Amino acid sequence: MQLYCPRDYKNGKYYFNKYDAFDLMVMVPLVAISAFLSVISLSMMSQGNFTFSVIGLILGLLIVGTTLILFMPYKIYHNILNRLLVEIRFQLRQKDFLWYGYNFNNYEDD
């Protein structure tokens, strides 16, 4: 029998019943920085720096979009960010393979 949720999922440590503490530590600064960048770029638009303000606005919207995509719910993982972290840990982990069998180099042909 495969279980797809933790045993204490009803009594979990999620804030707003959706976000983990790590999720909020990543999401809140990214959204704050992108909102600040977007407001600053919109205020610079009236001063004649149109190209810099458009670049700043696009960068702010790109950060918000990436943040929303990373924190979307995903199957058996909590969200897409946790799925990526699991994949990164799996790829970077030292893999030791135990080989069993016969070593034919030890046997000489008579």
Backbone atoms as SQL, in Angstrom:
CREATE TABLE atoms (id INTEGER PRIMARY KEY, chain TEXT, resi INTEGER, resn TEXT, atom TEXT, x REAL, y REAL, z REAL);
INSERT INTO atoms VALUES
  (1, 'A', 1, 'MET', 'N', 0.847, -1.184, 0.000),
  (2, 'A', 1, 'MET', 'CA', 0.000, 0.000, 0.000),
  (3, 'A', 1, 'MET', 'C', 0.886, 1.238, 0.000),
  (4, 'A', 2, 'GLN', 'N', 0.665, 2.126, -0.942),
  (5, 'A', 2, 'GLN', 'CA', 1.460, 3.336, -1.040),
  (6, 'A', 2, 'GLN', 'C', 0.665, 4.507, -0.488),
  (7, 'A', 3, 'LEU', 'N', 1.308, 5.274, 0.372),
  (8, 'A', 3, 'LEU', 'CA', 0.687, 6.455, 0.953),
  (9, 'A', 3, 'LEU', 'C', 1.328, 7.686, 0.328),
  (10, 'A', 4, 'TYR', 'N', 0.506, 8.618, -0.058),
  (11, 'A', 4, 'TYR', 'CA', 1.017, 9.797, -0.738),
  (12, 'A', 4, 'TYR', 'C', 1.036, 11.042, 0.137),
  (13, 'A', 5, 'CYS', 'N', 0.657, 10.949, 1.376),
  (14, 'A', 5, 'CYS', 'CA', 0.701, 12.101, 2.267),
  (15, 'A', 5, 'CYS', 'C', 1.253, 11.652, 3.612),
  (16, 'A', 6, 'PRO', 'N', 1.867, 12.562, 4.339),
  (17, 'A', 6, 'PRO', 'CA', 2.412, 12.172, 5.637),
  (18, 'A', 6, 'PRO', 'C', 1.304, 11.824, 6.624),
  (19, 'A', 7, 'ARG', 'N', 1.671, 11.120, 7.665),
  (20, 'A', 7, 'ARG', 'CA', 0.695, 10.646, 8.638),
  (21, 'A', 7, 'ARG', 'C', 0.002, 11.814, 9.343),
  (22, 'A', 8, 'ASP', 'N', 0.736, 12.879, 9.618),
  (23, 'A', 8, 'ASP', 'CA', 0.149, 13.997, 10.352),
  (24, 'A', 8, 'ASP', 'C', -0.204, 15.176, 9.436),
  (25, 'A', 9, 'TYR', 'N', -0.737, 14.876, 8.263),
  (26, 'A', 9, 'TYR', 'CA', -0.997, 15.959, 7.328),
  (27, 'A', 9, 'TYR', 'C', -2.104, 16.891, 7.811),
  (28, 'A', 10, 'LYS', 'N', -2.985, 16.426, 8.640),
  (29, 'A', 10, 'LYS', 'CA', -4.028, 17.302, 9.184),
  (30, 'A', 10, 'LYS', 'C', -3.464, 18.229, 10.253),
  (31, 'A', 11, 'ASN', 'N', -2.423, 17.792, 10.940),
  (32, 'A', 11, 'ASN', 'CA', -1.820, 18.592, 11.998),
  (33, 'A', 11, 'ASN', 'C', -0.451, 19.101, 11.559),
  (34, 'A', 12, 'GLY', 'N', -0.294, 19.364, 10.292),
  (35, 'A', 12, 'GLY', 'CA', 1.000, 19.747, 9.753),
  (36, 'A', 12, 'GLY', 'C', 1.432, 21.128, 10.208),
  (37, 'A', 13, 'LYS', 'N', 2.628, 21.487, 9.815),
  (38, 'A', 13, 'LYS', 'CA', 3.212, 22.764, 10.201),
  (39, 'A', 13, 'LYS', 'C', 3.162, 23.755, 9.047),
  (40, 'A', 14, 'TYR', 'N', 2.107, 23.747, 8.293),
  (41, 'A', 14, 'TYR', 'CA', 1.980, 24.648, 7.161),
  (42, 'A', 14, 'TYR', 'C', 1.282, 25.928, 7.596),
  (43, 'A', 15, 'TYR', 'N', 1.780, 27.041, 7.096),
  (44, 'A', 15, 'TYR', 'CA', 1.154, 28.326, 7.359),
  (45, 'A', 15, 'TYR', 'C', 0.115, 28.571, 6.280),
  (46, 'A', 16, 'PHE', 'N', -1.020, 29.050, 6.664),
  (47, 'A', 16, 'PHE', 'CA', -2.160, 29.282, 5.772),
  (48, 'A', 16, 'PHE', 'C', -2.600, 27.976, 5.124),
  (49, 'A', 17, 'ASN', 'N', -2.286, 26.861, 5.760),
  (50, 'A', 17, 'ASN', 'CA', -2.603, 25.513, 5.285),
  (51, 'A', 17, 'ASN', 'C', -2.038, 25.224, 3.897),
  (52, 'A', 18, 'LYS', 'N', -1.001, 25.940, 3.514),
  (53, 'A', 18, 'LYS', 'CA', -0.464, 25.763, 2.164),
  (54, 'A', 18, 'LYS', 'C', 1.057, 25.858, 2.084),
  (55, 'A', 19, 'TYR', 'N', 1.671, 26.683, 2.905),
  (56, 'A', 19, 'TYR', 'CA', 3.094, 26.972, 2.745),
  (57, 'A', 19, 'TYR', 'C', 3.893, 26.478, 3.938),
  (58, 'A', 20, 'ASP', 'N', 5.055, 25.918, 3.649),
  (59, 'A', 20, 'ASP', 'CA', 6.010, 25.498, 4.666),
  (60, 'A', 20, 'ASP', 'C', 6.838, 26.722, 5.077),
  (61, 'A', 21, 'ALA', 'N', 7.607, 26.616, 6.151),
  (62, 'A', 21, 'ALA', 'CA', 8.434, 27.739, 6.602),
  (63, 'A', 21, 'ALA', 'C', 9.493, 28.079, 5.554),
  (64, 'A', 22, 'PHE', 'N', 10.099, 27.058, 4.941),
  (65, 'A', 22, 'PHE', 'CA', 11.098, 27.303, 3.896),
  (66, 'A', 22, 'PHE', 'C', 10.460, 27.984, 2.686),
  (67, 'A', 23, 'ASP', 'N', 9.239, 27.589, 2.357),
  (68, 'A', 23, 'ASP', 'CA', 8.540, 28.211, 1.233),
  (69, 'A', 23, 'ASP', 'C', 8.354, 29.701, 1.475),
  (70, 'A', 24, 'LEU', 'N', 7.949, 30.053, 2.680),
  (71, 'A', 24, 'LEU', 'CA', 7.743, 31.468, 2.993),
  (72, 'A', 24, 'LEU', 'C', 9.056, 32.234, 3.049),
  (73, 'A', 25, 'MET', 'N', 10.130, 31.576, 3.503),
  (74, 'A', 25, 'MET', 'CA', 11.426, 32.257, 3.546),
  (75, 'A', 25, 'MET', 'C', 11.953, 32.546, 2.147),
  (76, 'A', 26, 'VAL', 'N', 11.551, 31.768, 1.177),
  (77, 'A', 26, 'VAL', 'CA', 11.978, 32.012, -0.204),
  (78, 'A', 26, 'VAL', 'C', 10.998, 32.946, -0.909),
  (79, 'A', 27, 'MET', 'N', 9.703, 32.713, -0.705),
  (80, 'A', 27, 'MET', 'CA', 8.690, 33.416, -1.476),
  (81, 'A', 27, 'MET', 'C', 8.537, 34.882, -1.067),
  (82, 'A', 28, 'VAL', 'N', 8.524, 35.178, 0.213),
  (83, 'A', 28, 'VAL', 'CA', 8.270, 36.546, 0.666),
  (84, 'A', 28, 'VAL', 'C', 9.358, 37.510, 0.193),
  (85, 'A', 29, 'PRO', 'N', 10.651, 37.204, 0.334),
  (86, 'A', 29, 'PRO', 'CA', 11.646, 38.146, -0.200),
  (87, 'A', 29, 'PRO', 'C', 11.592, 38.300, -1.721),
  (88, 'A', 30, 'LEU', 'N', 11.329, 37.202, -2.444),
  (89, 'A', 30, 'LEU', 'CA', 11.256, 37.318, -3.904),
  (90, 'A', 30, 'LEU', 'C', 10.092, 38.202, -4.336),
  (91, 'A', 31, 'VAL', 'N', 8.947, 38.041, -3.713),
  (92, 'A', 31, 'VAL', 'CA', 7.797, 38.867, -4.067),
  (93, 'A', 31, 'VAL', 'C', 8.038, 40.320, -3.656),
  (94, 'A', 32, 'ALA', 'N', 8.650, 40.545, -2.493),
  (95, 'A', 32, 'ALA', 'CA', 8.932, 41.908, -2.045),
  (96, 'A', 32, 'ALA', 'C', 9.924, 42.600, -2.976),
  (97, 'A', 33, 'ILE', 'N', 10.979, 41.895, -3.364),
  (98, 'A', 33, 'ILE', 'CA', 11.975, 42.482, -4.269),
  (99, 'A', 33, 'ILE', 'C', 11.357, 42.788, -5.628),
  (100, 'A', 34, 'SER', 'N', 10.560, 41.868, -6.136),
  (101, 'A', 34, 'SER', 'CA', 9.960, 42.104, -7.452),
  (102, 'A', 34, 'SER', 'C', 8.924, 43.213, -7.402),
  (103, 'A', 35, 'ALA', 'N', 8.157, 43.323, -6.310),
  (104, 'A', 35, 'ALA', 'CA', 7.194, 44.421, -6.191),
  (105, 'A', 35, 'ALA', 'C', 7.927, 45.751, -6.091),
  (106, 'A', 36, 'PHE', 'N', 8.999, 45.798, -5.315),
  (107, 'A', 36, 'PHE', 'CA', 9.799, 47.017, -5.200),
  (108, 'A', 36, 'PHE', 'C', 10.400, 47.392, -6.548),
  (109, 'A', 37, 'LEU', 'N', 10.921, 46.413, -7.261),
  (110, 'A', 37, 'LEU', 'CA', 11.519, 46.668, -8.571),
  (111, 'A', 37, 'LEU', 'C', 10.474, 47.156, -9.568),
  (112, 'A', 38, 'SER', 'N', 9.286, 46.607, -9.520),
  (113, 'A', 38, 'SER', 'CA', 8.229, 47.038, -10.436),
  (114, 'A', 38, 'SER', 'C', 7.764, 48.456, -10.128),
  (115, 'A', 39, 'VAL', 'N', 7.620, 48.788, -8.853),
  (116, 'A', 39, 'VAL', 'CA', 7.181, 50.142, -8.484),
  (117, 'A', 39, 'VAL', 'C', 8.244, 51.163, -8.850),
  (118, 'A', 40, 'ILE', 'N', 9.495, 50.850, -8.589),
  (119, 'A', 40, 'ILE', 'CA', 10.586, 51.763, -8.940),
  (120, 'A', 40, 'ILE', 'C', 10.665, 51.950, -10.455),
  (121, 'A', 41, 'SER', 'N', 10.479, 50.878, -11.201),
  (122, 'A', 41, 'SER', 'CA', 10.561, 51.005, -12.659),
  (123, 'A', 41, 'SER', 'C', 9.378, 51.801, -13.206),
  (124, 'A', 42, 'LEU', 'N', 8.212, 51.670, -12.612),
  (125, 'A', 42, 'LEU', 'CA', 7.075, 52.485, -13.051),
  (126, 'A', 42, 'LEU', 'C', 7.265, 53.954, -12.706),
  (127, 'A', 43, 'SER', 'N', 7.888, 54.246, -11.587),
  (128, 'A', 43, 'SER', 'CA', 8.148, 55.645, -11.242),
  (129, 'A', 43, 'SER', 'C', 9.239, 56.243, -12.125),
  (130, 'A', 44, 'MET', 'N', 10.180, 55.435, -12.596),
  (131, 'A', 44, 'MET', 'CA', 11.227, 55.931, -13.490),
  (132, 'A', 44, 'MET', 'C', 10.702, 56.176, -14.897),
  (133, 'A', 45, 'MET', 'N', 9.552, 55.595, -15.244),
  (134, 'A', 45, 'MET', 'CA', 9.021, 55.733, -16.590),
  (135, 'A', 45, 'MET', 'C', 8.647, 57.177, -16.900),
  (136, 'A', 46, 'SER', 'N', 8.205, 57.914, -15.894),
  (137, 'A', 46, 'SER', 'CA', 7.807, 59.301, -16.138),
  (138, 'A', 46, 'SER', 'C', 9.007, 60.229, -16.247),
  (139, 'A', 47, 'GLN', 'N', 10.170, 59.797, -15.834),
  (140, 'A', 47, 'GLN', 'CA', 11.358, 60.641, -15.878),
  (141, 'A', 47, 'GLN', 'C', 12.109, 60.527, -17.198),
  (142, 'A', 48, 'GLY', 'N', 11.653, 59.707, -18.102),
  (143, 'A', 48, 'GLY', 'CA', 12.277, 59.615, -19.405),
  (144, 'A', 48, 'GLY', 'C', 13.187, 58.415, -19.588),
  (145, 'A', 49, 'ASN', 'N', 13.387, 57.625, -18.580),
  (146, 'A', 49, 'ASN', 'CA', 14.206, 56.417, -18.699),
  (147, 'A', 49, 'ASN', 'C', 13.314, 55.244, -19.085),
  (148, 'A', 50, 'PHE', 'N', 12.776, 55.295, -20.269),
  (149, 'A', 50, 'PHE', 'CA', 11.774, 54.314, -20.667),
  (150, 'A', 50, 'PHE', 'C', 12.358, 52.913, -20.811),
  (151, 'A', 51, 'THR', 'N', 13.544, 52.798, -21.420),
  (152, 'A', 51, 'THR', 'CA', 14.110, 51.462, -21.635),
  (153, 'A', 51, 'THR', 'C', 14.478, 50.787, -20.319),
  (154, 'A', 52, 'PHE', 'N', 15.080, 51.544, -19.385),
  (155, 'A', 52, 'PHE', 'CA', 15.422, 50.959, -18.087),
  (156, 'A', 52, 'PHE', 'C', 14.181, 50.592, -17.294),
  (157, 'A', 53, 'SER', 'N', 13.156, 51.414, -17.400),
  (158, 'A', 53, 'SER', 'CA', 11.936, 51.121, -16.640),
  (159, 'A', 53, 'SER', 'C', 11.216, 49.892, -17.200),
  (160, 'A', 54, 'VAL', 'N', 11.228, 49.719, -18.524),
  (161, 'A', 54, 'VAL', 'CA', 10.603, 48.533, -19.113),
  (162, 'A', 54, 'VAL', 'C', 11.387, 47.277, -18.743),
  (163, 'A', 55, 'ILE', 'N', 12.710, 47.370, -18.767),
  (164, 'A', 55, 'ILE', 'CA', 13.539, 46.227, -18.364),
  (165, 'A', 55, 'ILE', 'C', 13.288, 45.871, -16.903),
  (166, 'A', 56, 'GLY', 'N', 13.205, 46.859, -16.032),
  (167, 'A', 56, 'GLY', 'CA', 12.919, 46.618, -14.622),
  (168, 'A', 56, 'GLY', 'C', 11.541, 46.023, -14.406),
  (169, 'A', 57, 'LEU', 'N', 10.556, 46.506, -15.143),
  (170, 'A', 57, 'LEU', 'CA', 9.199, 45.982, -15.021),
  (171, 'A', 57, 'LEU', 'C', 9.125, 44.534, -15.499),
  (172, 'A', 58, 'ILE', 'N', 9.765, 44.236, -16.625),
  (173, 'A', 58, 'ILE', 'CA', 9.773, 42.863, -17.137),
  (174, 'A', 58, 'ILE', 'C', 10.506, 41.934, -16.166),
  (175, 'A', 59, 'LEU', 'N', 11.621, 42.391, -15.598),
  (176, 'A', 59, 'LEU', 'CA', 12.362, 41.582, -14.637),
  (177, 'A', 59, 'LEU', 'C', 11.522, 41.324, -13.375),
  (178, 'A', 60, 'GLY', 'N', 10.820, 42.346, -12.897),
  (179, 'A', 60, 'GLY', 'CA', 9.953, 42.166, -11.730),
  (180, 'A', 60, 'GLY', 'C', 8.827, 41.187, -12.001),
  (181, 'A', 61, 'LEU', 'N', 8.194, 41.291, -13.158),
  (182, 'A', 61, 'LEU', 'CA', 7.122, 40.358, -13.511),
  (183, 'A', 61, 'LEU', 'C', 7.648, 38.947, -13.729),
  (184, 'A', 62, 'LEU', 'N', 8.860, 38.832, -14.251),
  (185, 'A', 62, 'LEU', 'CA', 9.471, 37.517, -14.445),
  (186, 'A', 62, 'LEU', 'C', 9.760, 36.841, -13.108),
  (187, 'A', 63, 'ILE', 'N', 10.222, 37.614, -12.133),
  (188, 'A', 63, 'ILE', 'CA', 10.481, 37.058, -10.799),
  (189, 'A', 63, 'ILE', 'C', 9.178, 36.602, -10.145),
  (190, 'A', 64, 'VAL', 'N', 8.130, 37.395, -10.263),
  (191, 'A', 64, 'VAL', 'CA', 6.837, 37.011, -9.686),
  (192, 'A', 64, 'VAL', 'C', 6.296, 35.765, -10.381),
  (193, 'A', 65, 'GLY', 'N', 6.400, 35.700, -11.696),
  (194, 'A', 65, 'GLY', 'CA', 5.926, 34.530, -12.431),
  (195, 'A', 65, 'GLY', 'C', 6.683, 33.270, -12.064),
  (196, 'A', 66, 'THR', 'N', 8.000, 33.382, -11.940),
  (197, 'A', 66, 'THR', 'CA', 8.807, 32.231, -11.544),
  (198, 'A', 66, 'THR', 'C', 8.456, 31.780, -10.132),
  (199, 'A', 67, 'THR', 'N', 8.227, 32.723, -9.243),
  (200, 'A', 67, 'THR', 'CA', 7.845, 32.392, -7.869),
  (201, 'A', 67, 'THR', 'C', 6.503, 31.670, -7.839),
  (202, 'A', 68, 'LEU', 'N', 5.550, 32.143, -8.604),
  (203, 'A', 68, 'LEU', 'CA', 4.245, 31.480, -8.644),
  (204, 'A', 68, 'LEU', 'C', 4.345, 30.069, -9.210),
  (205, 'A', 69, 'ILE', 'N', 5.183, 29.882, -10.211),
  (206, 'A', 69, 'ILE', 'CA', 5.344, 28.547, -10.795),
  (207, 'A', 69, 'ILE', 'C', 6.033, 27.610, -9.810),
  (208, 'A', 70, 'LEU', 'N', 7.054, 28.096, -9.095),
  (209, 'A', 70, 'LEU', 'CA', 7.778, 27.242, -8.158),
  (210, 'A', 70, 'LEU', 'C', 6.911, 26.767, -6.998),
  (211, 'A', 71, 'PHE', 'N', 5.917, 27.539, -6.612),
  (212, 'A', 71, 'PHE', 'CA', 5.113, 27.187, -5.449),
  (213, 'A', 71, 'PHE', 'C', 3.737, 26.652, -5.815),
  (214, 'A', 72, 'MET', 'N', 3.575, 26.210, -7.038),
  (215, 'A', 72, 'MET', 'CA', 2.332, 25.534, -7.417),
  (216, 'A', 72, 'MET', 'C', 2.333, 24.124, -6.836),
  (217, 'A', 73, 'PRO', 'N', 1.181, 23.601, -6.420),
  (218, 'A', 73, 'PRO', 'CA', 1.131, 22.229, -5.895),
  (219, 'A', 73, 'PRO', 'C', 1.518, 21.223, -6.975),
  (220, 'A', 74, 'TYR', 'N', 2.153, 20.130, -6.516),
  (221, 'A', 74, 'TYR', 'CA', 2.623, 19.125, -7.460),
  (222, 'A', 74, 'TYR', 'C', 2.445, 17.751, -6.840),
  (223, 'A', 75, 'LYS', 'N', 1.756, 16.884, -7.477),
  (224, 'A', 75, 'LYS', 'CA', 1.448, 15.494, -7.141),
  (225, 'A', 75, 'LYS', 'C', 1.800, 15.076, -5.718),
  (226, 'A', 76, 'ILE', 'N', 2.779, 14.185, -5.571),
  (227, 'A', 76, 'ILE', 'CA', 3.082, 13.665, -4.241),
  (228, 'A', 76, 'ILE', 'C', 4.071, 14.551, -3.496),
  (229, 'A', 77, 'TYR', 'N', 4.649, 15.520, -4.169),
  (230, 'A', 77, 'TYR', 'CA', 5.535, 16.472, -3.519),
  (231, 'A', 77, 'TYR', 'C', 4.680, 17.645, -3.057),
  (232, 'A', 78, 'HIS', 'N', 5.219, 18.457, -2.191),
  (233, 'A', 78, 'HIS', 'CA', 4.450, 19.594, -1.684),
  (234, 'A', 78, 'HIS', 'C', 4.239, 20.635, -2.779),
  (235, 'A', 79, 'ASN', 'N', 5.300, 20.979, -3.488),
  (236, 'A', 79, 'ASN', 'CA', 5.207, 21.909, -4.610),
  (237, 'A', 79, 'ASN', 'C', 6.367, 21.637, -5.572),
  (238, 'A', 80, 'ILE', 'N', 6.433, 22.413, -6.631),
  (239, 'A', 80, 'ILE', 'CA', 7.441, 22.174, -7.667),
  (240, 'A', 80, 'ILE', 'C', 8.848, 22.436, -7.128),
  (241, 'A', 81, 'LEU', 'N', 9.000, 23.400, -6.229),
  (242, 'A', 81, 'LEU', 'CA', 10.310, 23.670, -5.648),
  (243, 'A', 81, 'LEU', 'C', 10.834, 22.457, -4.879),
  (244, 'A', 82, 'ASN', 'N', 9.986, 21.809, -4.104),
  (245, 'A', 82, 'ASN', 'CA', 10.422, 20.606, -3.386),
  (246, 'A', 82, 'ASN', 'C', 10.780, 19.489, -4.349),
  (247, 'A', 83, 'ARG', 'N', 10.078, 19.365, -5.445),
  (248, 'A', 83, 'ARG', 'CA', 10.409, 18.364, -6.461),
  (249, 'A', 83, 'ARG', 'C', 11.790, 18.634, -7.042),
  (250, 'A', 84, 'LEU', 'N', 12.094, 19.891, -7.336),
  (251, 'A', 84, 'LEU', 'CA', 13.414, 20.234, -7.867),
  (252, 'A', 84, 'LEU', 'C', 14.513, 19.980, -6.837),
  (253, 'A', 85, 'LEU', 'N', 14.245, 20.280, -5.573),
  (254, 'A', 85, 'LEU', 'CA', 15.240, 20.031, -4.530),
  (255, 'A', 85, 'LEU', 'C', 15.514, 18.541, -4.367),
  (256, 'A', 86, 'VAL', 'N', 14.474, 17.715, -4.464),
  (257, 'A', 86, 'VAL', 'CA', 14.663, 16.267, -4.379),
  (258, 'A', 86, 'VAL', 'C', 15.495, 15.774, -5.553),
  (259, 'A', 87, 'GLU', 'N', 15.234, 16.269, -6.741),
  (260, 'A', 87, 'GLU', 'CA', 16.013, 15.868, -7.921),
  (261, 'A', 87, 'GLU', 'C', 17.473, 16.295, -7.799),
  (262, 'A', 88, 'ILE', 'N', 17.709, 17.506, -7.306),
  (263, 'A', 88, 'ILE', 'CA', 19.085, 17.989, -7.155),
  (264, 'A', 88, 'ILE', 'C', 19.826, 17.152, -6.128),
  (265, 'A', 89, 'ARG', 'N', 19.177, 16.859, -4.996),
  (266, 'A', 89, 'ARG', 'CA', 19.827, 16.022, -3.983),
  (267, 'A', 89, 'ARG', 'C', 20.125, 14.629, -4.513),
  (268, 'A', 90, 'PHE', 'N', 19.230, 14.081, -5.302),
  (269, 'A', 90, 'PHE', 'CA', 19.458, 12.752, -5.864),
  (270, 'A', 90, 'PHE', 'C', 20.634, 12.751, -6.832),
  (271, 'A', 91, 'GLN', 'N', 20.733, 13.777, -7.663),
  (272, 'A', 91, 'GLN', 'CA', 21.807, 13.826, -8.646),
  (273, 'A', 91, 'GLN', 'C', 23.166, 14.099, -8.016),
  (274, 'A', 92, 'LEU', 'N', 23.201, 14.850, -6.920),
  (275, 'A', 92, 'LEU', 'CA', 24.469, 15.206, -6.295),
  (276, 'A', 92, 'LEU', 'C', 24.932, 14.197, -5.249),
  (277, 'A', 93, 'ARG', 'N', 24.088, 13.252, -4.890),
  (278, 'A', 93, 'ARG', 'CA', 24.429, 12.285, -3.858),
  (279, 'A', 93, 'ARG', 'C', 25.474, 11.300, -4.384),
  (280, 'A', 94, 'GLN', 'N', 26.362, 10.912, -3.509),
  (281, 'A', 94, 'GLN', 'CA', 27.362, 9.919, -3.871),
  (282, 'A', 94, 'GLN', 'C', 26.673, 8.567, -4.019),
  (283, 'A', 95, 'LYS', 'N', 26.875, 7.960, -5.155),
  (284, 'A', 95, 'LYS', 'CA', 26.229, 6.683, -5.415),
  (285, 'A', 95, 'LYS', 'C', 27.270, 5.577, -5.339),
  (286, 'A', 96, 'ASP', 'N', 27.054, 4.643, -4.457),
  (287, 'A', 96, 'ASP', 'CA', 27.936, 3.482, -4.324),
  (288, 'A', 96, 'ASP', 'C', 27.175, 2.255, -4.781),
  (289, 'A', 97, 'PHE', 'N', 27.748, 1.542, -5.716),
  (290, 'A', 97, 'PHE', 'CA', 27.119, 0.339, -6.214),
  (291, 'A', 97, 'PHE', 'C', 27.894, -0.867, -5.700),
  (292, 'A', 98, 'LEU', 'N', 27.192, -1.790, -5.131),
  (293, 'A', 98, 'LEU', 'CA', 27.818, -3.013, -4.654),
  (294, 'A', 98, 'LEU', 'C', 27.680, -4.061, -5.745),
  (295, 'A', 99, 'TRP', 'N', 28.813, -4.527, -6.216),
  (296, 'A', 99, 'TRP', 'CA', 28.804, -5.503, -7.290),
  (297, 'A', 99, 'TRP', 'C', 28.979, -6.891, -6.691),
  (298, 'A', 100, 'TYR', 'N', 28.098, -7.772, -7.024),
  (299, 'A', 100, 'TYR', 'CA', 28.174, -9.156, -6.588),
  (300, 'A', 100, 'TYR', 'C', 28.339, -10.045, -7.812),
  (301, 'A', 101, 'GLY', 'N', 29.053, -11.098, -7.636),
  (302, 'A', 101, 'GLY', 'CA', 29.225, -12.032, -8.735),
  (303, 'A', 101, 'GLY', 'C', 30.635, -12.574, -8.740),
  (304, 'A', 102, 'TYR', 'N', 30.988, -13.168, -9.825),
  (305, 'A', 102, 'TYR', 'CA', 32.289, -13.803, -9.945),
  (306, 'A', 102, 'TYR', 'C', 33.257, -12.864, -10.639),
  (307, 'A', 103, 'ASN', 'N', 34.466, -12.871, -10.183),
  (308, 'A', 103, 'ASN', 'CA', 35.525, -12.146, -10.852),
  (309, 'A', 103, 'ASN', 'C', 36.273, -13.156, -11.705),
  (310, 'A', 104, 'PHE', 'N', 36.030, -13.149, -12.987),
  (311, 'A', 104, 'PHE', 'CA', 36.607, -14.157, -13.870),
  (312, 'A', 104, 'PHE', 'C', 38.095, -13.944, -14.104),
  (313, 'A', 105, 'ASN', 'N', 38.630, -12.804, -13.723),
  (314, 'A', 105, 'ASN', 'CA', 40.071, -12.593, -13.870),
  (315, 'A', 105, 'ASN', 'C', 40.863, -13.415, -12.871),
  (316, 'A', 106, 'ASN', 'N', 40.252, -13.822, -11.772),
  (317, 'A', 106, 'ASN', 'CA', 40.950, -14.629, -10.774),
  (318, 'A', 106, 'ASN', 'C', 41.078, -16.098, -11.197),
  (319, 'A', 107, 'TYR', 'N', 40.254, -16.521, -12.124),
  (320, 'A', 107, 'TYR', 'CA', 40.299, -17.905, -12.577),
  (321, 'A', 107, 'TYR', 'C', 41.172, -18.008, -13.826),
  (322, 'A', 108, 'GLU', 'N', 42.153, -18.808, -13.740),
  (323, 'A', 108, 'GLU', 'CA', 43.043, -18.991, -14.892),
  (324, 'A', 108, 'GLU', 'C', 42.621, -20.248, -15.637),
  (325, 'A', 109, 'ASP', 'N', 42.756, -20.171, -16.927),
  (326, 'A', 109, 'ASP', 'CA', 42.467, -21.355, -17.751),
  (327, 'A', 109, 'ASP', 'C', 43.640, -22.322, -17.627),
  (328, 'A', 110, 'ASP', 'N', 43.344, -23.544, -17.328),
  (329, 'A', 110, 'ASP', 'CA', 44.397, -24.558, -17.226),
  (330, 'A', 110, 'ASP', 'C', 44.563, -25.295, -18.537);
